[in-house]
Short mmCIF file of C-alpha atoms in Angstrom, two decimals:
data_model
loop_
_atom_site.label_atom_id
_atom_site.label_comp_id
_atom_site.label_asym_id
_atom_site.label_seq_id
_atom_site.Cartn_x
_atom_site.Cartn_y
_atom_site.Cartn_z
CA MET G 47 -32.78 -31.28 54.85
CA SER G 48 -35.40 -32.47 52.51
CA THR G 49 -34.79 -32.18 48.69
CA SER G 50 -37.00 -32.15 45.63
CA SER G 51 -36.18 -35.15 43.30
CA SER G 52 -37.79 -33.54 40.13
CA SER G 53 -35.33 -32.73 37.35
CA ARG G 54 -35.79 -31.21 33.98
CA THR G 55 -34.11 -30.15 31.20
CA LEU G 56 -32.60 -26.62 30.96
CA SER G 57 -34.76 -23.51 29.66
CA LEU G 58 -33.70 -21.66 26.73
CA HIS G 59 -32.03 -19.08 28.95
CA GLU G 60 -30.61 -21.30 31.30
CA ARG G 61 -28.75 -23.24 28.50
CA TYR G 62 -27.54 -19.85 27.25
CA ALA G 63 -26.01 -19.03 30.61
CA SER G 64 -24.56 -22.76 30.89
CA ALA G 65 -23.22 -22.34 27.05
CA ARG G 66 -21.47 -19.21 28.09
CA ARG G 67 -19.68 -20.73 31.20
CA CYS G 68 -18.43 -23.57 29.15
CA VAL G 69 -16.59 -21.22 26.82
CA ASN G 70 -15.20 -19.19 29.73
CA SER G 71 -17.52 -16.45 29.48
CA ALA G 72 -19.63 -16.94 32.53
CA SER G 73 -22.72 -14.58 33.10
CA VAL G 74 -22.74 -13.80 36.97
CA VAL G 75 -25.33 -11.73 38.70
CA CYS G 76 -24.24 -9.97 41.72
CA VAL G 77 -25.87 -7.71 44.50
CA ALA G 78 -23.81 -6.00 47.04
CA ALA G 79 -24.39 -3.62 50.01
CA ILE G 80 -22.26 -2.09 52.92
CA LEU G 81 -24.32 -2.78 56.18
CA GLN G 82 -23.76 -0.80 59.32
CA LEU G 83 -23.23 -2.86 62.27
CA ASP G 84 -25.35 -1.90 65.25
CA PRO G 85 -23.70 -2.71 68.74
CA ALA G 86 -26.84 -1.23 70.54
CA GLN G 87 -27.48 -4.82 71.73
CA GLN G 88 -24.16 -6.30 71.64
CA GLU G 89 -21.28 -5.61 73.74
CA ASP G 90 -19.20 -4.52 70.80
CA THR G 91 -19.01 -4.80 66.87
CA ILE G 92 -17.09 -7.78 66.98
CA GLN G 93 -20.11 -9.77 68.61
CA SER G 94 -22.48 -7.66 66.30
CA PHE G 95 -20.57 -9.02 63.11
CA ASP G 96 -20.75 -12.63 64.83
CA ALA G 97 -24.42 -12.20 64.99
CA LEU G 98 -24.82 -11.02 61.36
CA ARG G 99 -22.90 -14.23 60.58
CA ARG G 100 -25.13 -16.36 62.40
CA HIS G 101 -28.30 -14.65 60.75
CA LEU G 102 -27.06 -15.28 57.38
CA THR G 103 -26.27 -19.10 58.37
CA GLN G 104 -29.83 -19.48 59.36
CA ARG G 105 -31.39 -17.63 56.35
CA ILE G 106 -29.15 -19.44 53.94
CA ASP G 107 -30.21 -22.79 55.21
CA HIS G 108 -33.95 -21.58 55.03
CA VAL G 109 -33.71 -20.56 51.54
CA LEU G 110 -31.95 -23.70 50.43
CA GLU G 111 -34.87 -25.66 51.97
CA GLN G 112 -37.57 -23.27 50.51
CA PHE G 113 -36.23 -23.17 46.91
CA PRO G 114 -34.67 -26.45 46.01
CA LEU G 115 -33.01 -25.35 42.63
CA LEU G 116 -30.43 -23.23 44.77
CA GLY G 117 -29.07 -26.75 45.63
CA TYR G 118 -28.92 -27.97 42.22
CA CYS G 119 -26.25 -28.30 39.70
CA VAL G 120 -26.17 -28.84 35.78
CA GLN G 121 -25.74 -32.66 34.47
CA ALA G 122 -24.07 -33.36 31.28
CA SER G 123 -23.55 -29.39 30.78
CA ARG G 124 -21.85 -29.93 27.35
CA SER G 125 -24.36 -31.97 25.79
CA LYS G 126 -27.28 -30.84 23.56
CA THR G 127 -29.69 -31.67 26.63
CA PRO G 128 -28.12 -30.51 29.74
CA ARG G 129 -30.40 -31.25 32.69
CA TRP G 130 -30.69 -30.05 36.51
CA ALA G 131 -29.73 -32.51 39.03
CA PRO G 132 -29.51 -32.19 42.89
CA VAL G 133 -26.25 -31.57 44.46
CA VAL G 134 -25.12 -34.55 46.36
CA PRO G 135 -24.60 -34.24 49.31
CA ALA G 136 -27.18 -31.37 49.70
CA PRO G 137 -25.35 -28.09 50.22
CA THR G 138 -25.68 -26.12 53.42
CA SER G 139 -24.57 -22.70 54.65
CA LYS G 140 -21.03 -23.83 55.14
CA ASP G 141 -20.86 -24.39 51.45
CA ILE G 142 -22.33 -21.12 50.75
CA LEU G 143 -21.33 -18.35 53.11
CA HIS G 144 -17.64 -17.38 53.22
CA VAL G 145 -16.11 -14.96 55.49
CA GLY G 146 -13.21 -12.91 54.06
CA THR G 147 -10.32 -10.85 55.73
CA PRO G 148 -10.89 -7.39 57.05
CA MET G 149 -10.61 -4.77 54.39
CA PHE G 150 -10.01 -0.87 54.93
CA GLN G 151 -12.08 1.84 53.81
CA GLN G 152 -11.65 5.87 54.33
CA GLY G 153 -15.36 6.57 54.18
CA THR G 154 -15.36 8.85 51.19
CA LYS G 155 -18.09 8.47 48.48
CA SER G 156 -15.59 7.77 45.75
CA ASP G 157 -13.89 5.16 48.07
CA THR G 158 -17.19 3.53 48.74
CA SER G 159 -17.93 3.36 44.89
CA ALA G 160 -14.63 1.90 44.18
CA LEU G 161 -15.15 -0.65 47.15
CA LEU G 162 -18.39 -1.97 45.98
CA SER G 163 -17.10 -2.12 41.97
CA LYS G 164 -14.16 -4.02 43.25
CA ALA G 165 -16.23 -6.36 45.10
CA ILE G 166 -18.84 -7.32 42.60
CA LEU G 167 -16.21 -7.71 39.85
CA GLU G 168 -13.90 -9.90 41.89
CA GLU G 169 -17.01 -11.97 42.58
CA GLN G 170 -18.09 -12.20 39.05
CA LEU G 171 -14.76 -13.43 38.15
CA ALA G 172 -14.36 -15.83 41.21
CA LEU G 173 -17.68 -17.52 41.12
CA PRO G 174 -16.61 -19.76 37.91
CA LYS G 175 -13.39 -20.69 39.32
CA THR G 176 -14.84 -21.54 43.11
CA THR G 177 -18.01 -23.37 42.03
CA GLN G 178 -18.33 -26.77 39.98
CA LEU G 179 -21.00 -26.58 37.34
CA GLU G 180 -21.72 -30.29 37.33
CA LYS G 181 -21.26 -31.11 40.97
CA GLY G 182 -21.67 -28.00 43.40
CA PRO G 183 -24.02 -25.17 44.34
CA LEU G 184 -23.82 -22.25 41.97
CA TRP G 185 -24.25 -19.33 44.20
CA ARG G 186 -21.89 -17.57 46.99
CA VAL G 187 -22.26 -15.23 49.67
CA GLN G 188 -19.14 -13.29 50.95
CA LEU G 189 -19.25 -11.39 54.30
CA VAL G 190 -16.29 -9.01 55.00
CA PRO G 191 -15.63 -6.66 57.87
CA ILE G 192 -14.72 -3.28 56.99
CA ARG G 193 -12.18 -1.47 59.35
CA THR G 194 -11.55 2.24 59.27
CA GLU G 195 -8.29 4.22 59.66
CA GLN G 196 -8.60 4.16 63.28
CA GLY G 197 -9.13 0.22 63.19
CA ASP G 198 -12.79 0.04 64.13
CA THR G 199 -15.18 -2.33 62.65
CA SER G 200 -18.47 -0.48 62.36
CA SER G 201 -19.57 -1.76 59.03
CA CYS G 202 -19.21 -5.00 56.64
CA LEU G 203 -19.25 -5.67 53.14
CA LEU G 204 -22.15 -8.31 51.84
CA VAL G 205 -22.14 -9.73 48.36
CA LEU G 206 -24.29 -12.29 46.68
CA ALA G 207 -23.18 -13.79 43.51
CA THR G 208 -25.24 -16.32 41.50
CA ASP G 209 -24.59 -17.97 38.22
CA HIS G 210 -27.14 -16.87 35.80
CA VAL G 211 -28.08 -20.42 35.03
CA ILE G 212 -30.00 -20.68 38.26
CA ASN G 213 -31.29 -17.19 38.92
CA ASP G 214 -32.19 -13.96 36.79
CA GLY G 215 -31.49 -10.38 38.01
CA ARG G 216 -34.89 -9.90 40.00
CA GLY G 217 -34.75 -13.46 41.46
CA THR G 218 -30.93 -12.52 42.68
CA LEU G 219 -32.29 -9.30 44.06
CA ASN G 220 -35.15 -11.02 45.64
CA LEU G 221 -32.66 -13.55 47.24
CA PHE G 222 -30.44 -10.85 48.60
CA GLN G 223 -33.51 -9.36 50.38
CA LEU G 224 -34.61 -12.93 51.72
CA LEU G 225 -31.17 -13.22 53.26
CA LEU G 226 -31.57 -9.98 55.12
CA GLN G 227 -34.98 -10.60 56.49
CA SER G 228 -35.47 -11.25 60.21
CA SER G 229 -35.79 -14.95 61.04
CA PRO G 230 -38.69 -15.69 63.31
CA SER G 231 -37.80 -16.29 66.75
CA SER G 232 -39.89 -19.55 67.01
CA PRO G 233 -41.11 -20.83 63.82
CA SER G 234 -44.50 -22.56 64.03
CA HIS G 235 -43.58 -25.14 61.11
CA PRO G 236 -40.61 -25.48 58.99
CA PRO G 237 -40.52 -24.24 55.55
CA THR G 238 -42.34 -25.69 52.81
CA ALA G 239 -40.27 -27.28 50.07
CA ILE G 240 -41.42 -26.65 46.63
CA ALA G 241 -40.32 -28.50 43.36
CA ILE G 242 -38.01 -26.90 41.21
CA PRO G 243 -39.46 -24.24 39.14
CA PRO G 244 -40.47 -24.81 35.48
CA ALA G 245 -38.71 -23.96 32.41
CA SER G 246 -39.55 -20.40 31.39
CA ASP G 247 -40.13 -21.71 27.59
CA LYS G 248 -42.62 -24.33 28.81
CA ILE G 249 -44.97 -21.60 30.41
CA PHE G 250 -44.51 -18.59 28.32
CA SER G 251 -45.09 -18.08 24.73
CA PHE G 252 -41.32 -17.28 23.21
CA HIS G 253 -42.26 -18.46 19.78
CA PRO G 254 -41.23 -15.83 17.06
CA SER G 255 -43.49 -14.76 14.25
CA ALA G 256 -42.77 -15.95 10.97
CA SER G 257 -41.59 -12.61 9.73
CA TYR G 258 -39.61 -11.83 12.95
CA LEU G 259 -37.65 -15.44 12.58
CA LEU G 260 -36.96 -15.03 8.79
CA GLY G 261 -35.36 -11.71 9.33
CA GLU G 262 -33.02 -12.96 11.92
CA VAL G 263 -32.34 -16.20 10.22
CA TRP G 264 -31.48 -13.99 7.04
CA ARG G 265 -29.05 -11.70 8.89
CA GLU G 266 -27.62 -14.03 11.28
CA LEU G 267 -27.29 -17.38 9.42
CA ILE G 268 -27.85 -16.88 5.70
CA LEU G 269 -26.41 -13.54 4.71
CA PRO G 270 -22.88 -14.22 6.57
CA LYS G 271 -22.34 -17.27 4.25
CA LEU G 272 -23.10 -15.67 0.90
CA PRO G 273 -20.38 -14.69 -1.24
CA PHE G 274 -21.16 -10.95 -1.43
CA PRO G 275 -18.76 -7.89 -1.04
CA LYS G 276 -18.33 -6.71 2.56
CA LYS G 277 -20.34 -3.30 1.80
CA LEU G 278 -23.16 -5.20 0.03
CA LYS G 279 -23.64 -7.51 2.95
CA ALA G 280 -23.68 -4.45 5.27
CA LYS G 281 -26.32 -2.92 3.41
CA LEU G 282 -28.47 -5.99 3.07
CA LYS G 283 -28.04 -6.78 6.82
CA GLY G 284 -29.66 -3.24 7.78
CA PRO G 285 -28.47 -0.94 10.77
CA GLU G 286 -25.91 -2.30 12.95
CA SER G 287 -25.04 -1.06 16.45
CA TRP G 288 -21.89 0.55 17.05
CA PRO G 289 -19.12 -0.48 17.49
CA ALA G 290 -19.84 -3.21 14.97
CA SER G 291 -20.79 -0.35 12.65
CA SER G 292 -18.79 2.98 12.38
CA PRO G 293 -20.24 6.52 12.59
CA SER G 294 -21.16 8.52 9.74
CA LEU G 295 -21.87 12.12 8.66
CA ALA G 296 -24.91 13.44 7.49
CA ARG G 297 -23.49 15.13 4.40
CA LYS G 298 -22.43 12.61 1.51
CA ARG G 299 -18.62 12.78 1.87
CA ARG G 300 -15.90 10.67 2.92
CA HIS G 301 -14.49 11.18 6.43
CA SER G 302 -11.40 8.80 6.93
CA ASP G 303 -11.28 9.40 10.72
CA LEU G 304 -14.83 7.61 10.95
CA GLU G 305 -13.84 4.89 8.89
CA GLN G 306 -10.97 3.74 11.48
CA PRO G 307 -11.80 0.64 13.38
CA GLU G 308 -13.54 1.45 16.79
CA VAL G 309 -12.49 -2.27 18.41
CA VAL G 310 -8.99 -3.05 18.20
CA ARG G 311 -9.13 -6.06 20.77
CA THR G 312 -11.53 -8.83 21.26
CA PRO G 313 -13.02 -9.30 24.61
CA LYS G 314 -10.94 -12.38 25.42
CA GLU G 315 -7.83 -10.09 25.02
CA CYS G 316 -9.04 -7.46 27.42
CA LYS G 317 -9.29 -7.02 31.22
CA PRO G 318 -12.98 -6.48 32.27
CA ASP G 319 -13.74 -3.37 34.06
CA LEU G 320 -16.82 -2.57 36.30
CA GLU G 321 -17.57 0.80 37.66
CA LEU G 322 -20.56 2.01 39.99
CA VAL G 323 -21.56 5.36 39.29
CA LEU G 324 -23.03 6.65 42.75
CA VAL G 325 -24.89 9.73 41.76
CA SER G 326 -26.66 11.38 44.81
CA SER G 327 -28.20 14.93 45.04
CA PRO G 328 -31.08 16.27 47.15
CA ARG G 329 -34.41 14.59 45.86
CA LEU G 330 -32.80 13.16 42.99
CA ILE G 331 -35.39 10.78 42.25
CA SER G 332 -38.62 13.22 42.96
CA ASN G 333 -36.95 16.02 40.78
CA ILE G 334 -36.35 13.72 37.77
CA LYS G 335 -39.83 12.56 38.29
CA ALA G 336 -41.31 16.17 38.47
CA LEU G 337 -39.27 17.03 35.23
CA SER G 338 -40.89 13.98 33.39
CA LYS G 339 -44.50 15.03 34.51
CA ALA G 340 -43.58 18.51 33.06
CA HIS G 341 -42.80 17.03 29.57
CA LEU G 342 -45.90 14.51 29.24
CA HIS G 343 -46.13 13.72 25.64
CA PRO G 344 -49.50 14.88 24.29
CA LYS G 345 -50.33 11.22 22.88
CA SER G 346 -48.94 9.44 26.19
CA ARG G 347 -51.24 9.14 29.40
CA LYS G 348 -48.25 8.60 31.70
CA PRO G 349 -45.00 10.40 32.11
CA ALA G 350 -41.90 8.82 30.97
CA THR G 351 -40.36 6.27 33.60
CA ILE G 352 -37.07 6.74 35.35
CA HIS G 353 -35.74 3.93 33.52
CA SER G 354 -36.58 5.39 30.24
CA ILE G 355 -34.92 8.85 31.11
CA ILE G 356 -31.82 6.94 32.25
CA HIS G 357 -31.70 5.05 29.10
CA THR G 358 -31.89 8.22 26.96
CA LEU G 359 -29.31 10.12 29.06
CA SER G 360 -26.91 6.96 28.77
CA LEU G 361 -27.28 7.05 24.74
CA VAL G 362 -26.69 10.71 24.66
CA ALA G 363 -23.77 10.50 27.00
CA LEU G 364 -22.23 7.74 24.62
CA TYR G 365 -23.43 9.51 21.46
CA ALA G 366 -21.41 12.46 22.94
CA ALA G 367 -18.33 10.56 24.10
CA ILE G 368 -17.95 9.18 20.47
CA SER G 369 -18.53 12.13 18.76
CA ARG G 370 -15.73 13.50 20.72
CA SER G 371 -13.37 10.71 19.84
CA HIS G 372 -13.71 11.63 16.38
CA SER G 373 -13.56 15.51 16.81
CA SER G 374 -16.60 15.56 14.54
CA ASP G 375 -19.06 18.43 13.91
CA VAL G 376 -21.88 17.25 16.21
CA SER G 377 -24.56 18.77 13.72
CA GLN G 378 -23.36 16.16 11.12
CA PHE G 379 -22.69 13.18 13.31
CA LYS G 380 -24.78 10.00 13.10
CA LEU G 381 -24.59 6.94 15.09
CA ASN G 382 -26.28 3.56 15.41
CA LEU G 383 -26.54 2.53 18.98
CA GLY G 384 -28.27 -0.56 20.37
CA SER G 385 -29.78 -1.31 23.71
CA ALA G 386 -31.29 -4.32 25.50
CA THR G 387 -33.76 -4.06 28.57
CA PRO G 388 -34.51 -7.12 30.38
CA ILE G 389 -38.26 -7.52 31.45
CA SER G 390 -38.92 -9.62 34.42
CA LEU G 391 -41.89 -12.25 33.87
CA ARG G 392 -42.20 -13.38 37.40
CA GLU G 393 -45.21 -11.28 38.03
CA GLU G 394 -46.93 -11.84 34.67
CA GLU G 395 -50.58 -13.09 35.35
CA SER G 396 -51.11 -14.92 32.09
CA PRO G 397 -47.78 -16.79 31.47
CA SER G 398 -49.14 -18.82 28.48
CA ARG G 399 -51.67 -18.63 25.77
CA LYS G 400 -51.99 -22.73 25.72
CA ARG G 401 -52.72 -22.64 29.39
CA SER G 402 -56.63 -23.59 29.96
CA LYS G 403 -58.54 -20.60 31.45
CA LYS G 404 -59.99 -23.02 33.95
CA SER G 405 -56.40 -23.80 35.22
CA PRO G 406 -55.18 -21.19 37.85
CA HIS G 407 -51.89 -19.65 37.21
CA GLN G 408 -49.49 -21.07 39.74
CA PRO G 409 -47.16 -18.22 40.93
CA LEU G 410 -43.59 -18.48 40.25
CA PRO G 411 -41.02 -18.46 42.96
CA VAL G 412 -39.65 -15.10 43.98
CA THR G 413 -36.18 -16.44 43.46
CA SER G 414 -34.42 -19.11 41.34
CA GLY G 415 -35.18 -19.86 37.71
CA ASN G 416 -34.96 -17.58 34.67
CA TYR G 417 -38.14 -15.67 33.76
CA VAL G 418 -37.03 -12.56 31.66
CA SER G 419 -37.55 -11.51 28.20
CA SER G 420 -35.40 -8.91 26.52
CA PHE G 421 -36.48 -5.64 24.77
CA ALA G 422 -33.90 -5.18 22.23
CA SER G 423 -33.56 -2.35 19.37
CA THR G 424 -31.06 -0.33 17.57
CA TYR G 425 -31.42 3.34 17.07
CA ARG G 426 -30.26 5.66 14.36
CA LEU G 427 -29.21 8.59 16.51
CA SER G 428 -28.60 12.12 14.83
CA ALA G 429 -28.18 15.77 16.25
CA ARG G 430 -31.79 16.62 15.54
CA GLU G 431 -33.30 14.24 17.79
CA THR G 432 -34.97 15.78 20.71
CA PHE G 433 -34.64 14.17 24.16
CA TRP G 434 -38.13 14.04 25.55
CA THR G 435 -39.73 12.84 22.18
CA PHE G 436 -37.20 10.00 21.91
CA THR G 437 -37.60 8.96 25.59
CA HIS G 438 -41.44 8.93 25.47
CA ARG G 439 -41.18 6.86 21.96
CA PHE G 440 -38.95 4.51 23.70
CA SER G 441 -41.10 4.23 26.96
CA THR G 442 -44.29 3.66 25.02
CA SER G 443 -42.68 0.71 22.86
CA LEU G 444 -41.26 -0.81 25.96
CA SER G 445 -44.42 -1.17 27.76
CA SER G 446 -46.93 -1.72 24.82
CA PRO G 447 -48.14 -5.18 24.19
CA ARG G 448 -46.04 -5.30 20.79
CA GLY G 449 -42.93 -4.33 22.74
CA GLN G 450 -43.59 -7.10 25.39
CA ARG G 451 -44.40 -9.63 22.46
CA LEU G 452 -41.31 -8.73 20.63
CA ALA G 453 -39.04 -9.06 23.86
CA LYS G 454 -40.21 -12.45 24.50
CA GLN G 455 -39.69 -13.28 20.65
CA HIS G 456 -36.25 -11.98 21.04
CA MET G 457 -35.53 -14.61 23.78
CA GLY G 458 -37.32 -17.21 21.67
CA LEU G 459 -34.79 -16.81 18.91
CA LEU G 460 -32.28 -19.05 21.10
CA ALA G 461 -34.28 -22.02 20.02
CA TYR G 462 -33.22 -21.51 16.61
CA ILE G 463 -29.46 -21.73 17.12
CA PRO G 464 -27.84 -24.25 14.93
CA ASP G 465 -26.90 -27.19 17.21
CA PHE G 466 -24.78 -30.28 17.21
CA GLU G 467 -23.02 -32.63 19.81
CA THR G 468 -19.40 -33.82 19.78
CA LYS G 469 -18.94 -36.72 22.07
CA PRO G 470 -15.61 -36.24 24.00
CA ARG G 471 -12.85 -38.80 24.09
CA GLU G 472 -13.11 -41.16 27.10
CA GLU G 473 -10.31 -39.88 29.04
CA GLU G 474 -11.50 -36.17 28.41
CA ASP G 475 -14.72 -37.31 29.88
CA GLN G 476 -12.98 -38.95 32.78
CA VAL G 477 -11.14 -35.61 33.68
CA GLU G 478 -14.05 -33.41 33.40
CA SER G 479 -16.23 -35.71 35.55
CA ALA G 480 -13.50 -35.66 38.16
CA LEU G 481 -13.29 -31.85 37.99
CA GLY G 482 -16.93 -31.50 38.34
CA GLY G 483 -17.59 -30.05 34.76
CA VAL G 484 -16.01 -27.48 33.00
CA SER G 485 -12.88 -25.98 34.59
CA GLU G 486 -10.72 -24.29 31.92
CA TRP G 487 -12.17 -24.28 28.41
CA ASP G 488 -9.82 -26.34 26.10
CA GLY G 489 -10.89 -24.45 23.17
CA LYS G 490 -12.87 -27.03 21.48
CA TYR G 491 -16.64 -26.86 20.92
CA ARG G 492 -18.78 -29.64 22.07
CA ASN G 493 -22.12 -28.32 20.81
CA GLY G 494 -23.59 -25.95 18.55
CA TRP G 495 -24.44 -23.29 21.37
CA GLU G 496 -20.87 -23.25 22.43
CA LYS G 497 -19.68 -22.54 18.93
CA PHE G 498 -22.16 -19.86 18.26
CA PHE G 499 -21.42 -17.52 21.55
CA GLY G 500 -17.70 -18.67 21.22
CA ASP G 501 -17.26 -17.74 17.64
CA ARG G 502 -19.17 -14.50 18.26
CA ALA G 503 -16.97 -13.51 20.85
CA SER G 504 -13.63 -14.08 19.05
CA SER G 505 -15.13 -12.28 15.80
CA SER G 506 -14.20 -8.83 14.54
CA ALA G 507 -17.47 -7.40 15.75
CA PRO G 508 -17.72 -9.05 19.26
CA PHE G 509 -19.89 -6.59 20.89
CA ASP G 510 -23.41 -6.49 20.82
CA SER G 511 -23.27 -3.28 23.09
CA ALA G 512 -20.02 -2.08 24.32
CA LEU G 513 -21.28 -0.07 27.49
CA THR G 514 -24.25 -1.15 29.46
CA GLU G 515 -26.14 0.61 32.17
CA ASN G 516 -29.09 -0.15 34.53
CA LEU G 517 -30.82 1.90 37.20
CA SER G 518 -28.01 1.37 39.78
CA ILE G 519 -26.11 2.88 37.64
CA ALA G 520 -23.52 0.04 36.97
CA LEU G 521 -21.19 0.41 33.93
CA SER G 522 -19.57 -2.52 32.67
CA THR G 523 -17.10 -2.39 29.96
CA ARG G 524 -13.50 -3.69 28.61
CA PRO G 525 -12.01 -0.29 27.85
CA ASP G 526 -8.77 -1.81 26.32
CA ALA G 527 -10.83 -2.95 23.50
CA PHE G 528 -11.41 0.51 22.14
CA ALA G 529 -8.97 2.56 19.98
CA ASP G 530 -9.92 5.49 22.09
CA ASN G 531 -8.74 4.52 25.61
CA GLN G 532 -10.43 7.47 27.17
CA LEU G 533 -13.98 6.55 25.82
CA PHE G 534 -15.30 4.72 28.91
CA GLN G 535 -14.02 7.55 31.52
CA ARG G 536 -15.44 10.36 29.06
CA PHE G 537 -18.78 8.33 28.79
CA LYS G 538 -18.73 7.98 32.68
CA ARG G 539 -18.24 11.69 33.28
CA TYR G 540 -20.79 12.71 30.81
CA LEU G 541 -23.64 10.45 32.09
CA ARG G 542 -22.98 11.74 35.77
CA ARG G 543 -23.22 15.22 34.58
CA LEU G 544 -26.40 14.66 32.79
CA VAL G 545 -28.12 12.85 35.80
CA LEU G 546 -27.01 15.61 38.25
CA ASP G 547 -28.33 18.32 36.02
CA PHE G 548 -31.67 16.70 35.04
CA ALA G 549 -32.10 16.06 38.85
CA ALA G 550 -31.30 19.69 39.75
CA GLU G 551 -33.77 22.04 41.53
CA ASN G 552 -33.56 24.47 38.74
CA VAL G 553 -34.89 23.54 35.36
CA THR G 554 -32.10 26.10 33.73
CA VAL G 555 -28.68 24.88 34.25
CA GLU G 556 -25.73 27.10 33.99
CA LYS G 557 -22.03 26.40 34.13
CA VAL G 558 -19.17 28.89 33.95
CA LYS G 559 -15.89 27.76 32.27
CA SER G 560 -12.75 29.45 31.32
CA SER G 561 -11.69 29.89 27.90
CA GLN G 562 -8.56 28.52 26.75
CA GLU G 563 -7.37 32.02 25.66
CA SER G 564 -7.45 33.47 28.95
CA HIS G 565 -8.48 32.57 32.63
CA GLN G 566 -10.07 36.02 33.19
CA GLU G 567 -12.46 35.56 30.25
CA LYS G 568 -15.46 33.31 31.21
CA LYS G 569 -17.88 31.42 28.98
CA ARG G 570 -21.23 30.75 30.17
CA ILE G 571 -23.12 27.85 29.16
CA LYS G 572 -26.79 27.17 29.73
CA LEU G 573 -28.90 24.17 29.37
CA ASP G 574 -32.77 25.11 29.46
CA LEU G 575 -34.63 21.82 30.55
CA THR G 576 -37.97 23.47 30.03
CA GLN G 577 -37.57 22.79 26.40
CA ASP G 578 -37.42 19.50 24.46
CA ILE G 579 -33.85 20.00 23.96
CA THR G 580 -31.96 18.39 20.81
CA PHE G 581 -29.19 15.76 21.12
CA ALA G 582 -27.00 18.43 19.55
CA THR G 583 -27.61 20.88 22.44
CA LEU G 584 -26.76 18.21 24.91
CA VAL G 585 -23.67 17.36 23.23
CA THR G 586 -22.59 20.56 22.75
CA TYR G 587 -23.03 21.53 26.41
CA LEU G 588 -21.26 18.32 27.46
CA ILE G 589 -18.21 18.84 25.48
CA ALA G 590 -18.18 22.45 26.66
CA SER G 591 -18.40 21.99 30.27
CA GLU G 592 -15.23 19.80 30.16
#
């Protein structure tokens, strides 16, 4: 196997992932699928499973040859200038592919969701423990046969896990697709090995503007060190997302329940949880798209995207779940919620303003490397906010040139993290070298990035966002961290309910609920989706539908 001898320092995003791993907070990207085994051309499913395993072996060796960074590790990971270095000896499919013991599945939709959730979470936790940051490949493929109650093996579980340091979300999804592609029966020539991909901050302009940078430096670095009272600091810092900030009421009066702490434990004290919400209904995507077209904003040329709709539904579901936690009058309830949307830069045509117009743009590889920006914002949600107006505002901001520029500036802030480097004692260095880098964090910071992310995870307000979503819909959280231990389950129910109702054939959804006084007396709840309904209407509907 040929390997590229090129090397470079880690990009900003790559070092971010490396620093997180060094303080026991690894960022791992996973893709999973249940594959049906087709014994049509095989005598039985066992041979079909073996054929799949051989196929994956060939494809893994192929991508290792074609995308050299997949065979690299991080050199001097805890220094100020970590670099990429090829793994020696070069890894093969034997180092990447792992066949697990058979698991059992009943075949129900809920069982499928639980199986995928459990598999992804286990791989996210296992990857940092089973790979060596400074000595081995930083990705794994897990293949597990699935047996029914009758003992048949008609399907299998395939999980791809990559350390974020070598791949972003789009790149990991592309890698998963490459592994499942058909291999040519007789390749005319071996795959062409390319140099490792360039650092994203060398080809994209991530430099924040002076005003953007000064605002962040004031909030994150200067203000926390000033000897001001806590309330004054909060006012000067500006709006902060829940749970770092508490909900409030529209009326100017004290409400002791709203002042109780939302977070009662730091992430390190809590068990992580992951649940996949598999929402399915006839014509789900097409119905949501049709509903979006029916609510085209007068100032917008295009309907809101599916992502924008799911984004708003998630905010409404969380807003409703938190409102329910406080038993608050929804008409008076206000809440700051932050969200972040990653934006892939792999297909961007003009990656750098510094590049000469005569110099052709070299396409980035479909996998390996980190080419992503992050559109982040905090929203002041109130009962009077309307769904489609909010959704179009978000969708327009996300796709606008200004939004794309701010997303890159947000990523560029990583370059301004205060940095230092502490040299380890010789015996500590020898132990780490023998272990292939960081094994278990000793609680000591070796550089400024480790301190920045480690201190934030241990602070009294450790969460940028408590619950996250994407189009899959995958919900990642640490339920034990919150004072209301039912918050996550309530949020999940609300989100599922909203997605199903927005995907319904009828734009007027009606629910029938028994009142508490008598099971004979029925209460009809209507949700008219032909209107630009308010958050208050949606919250009242969700709470009444329980």
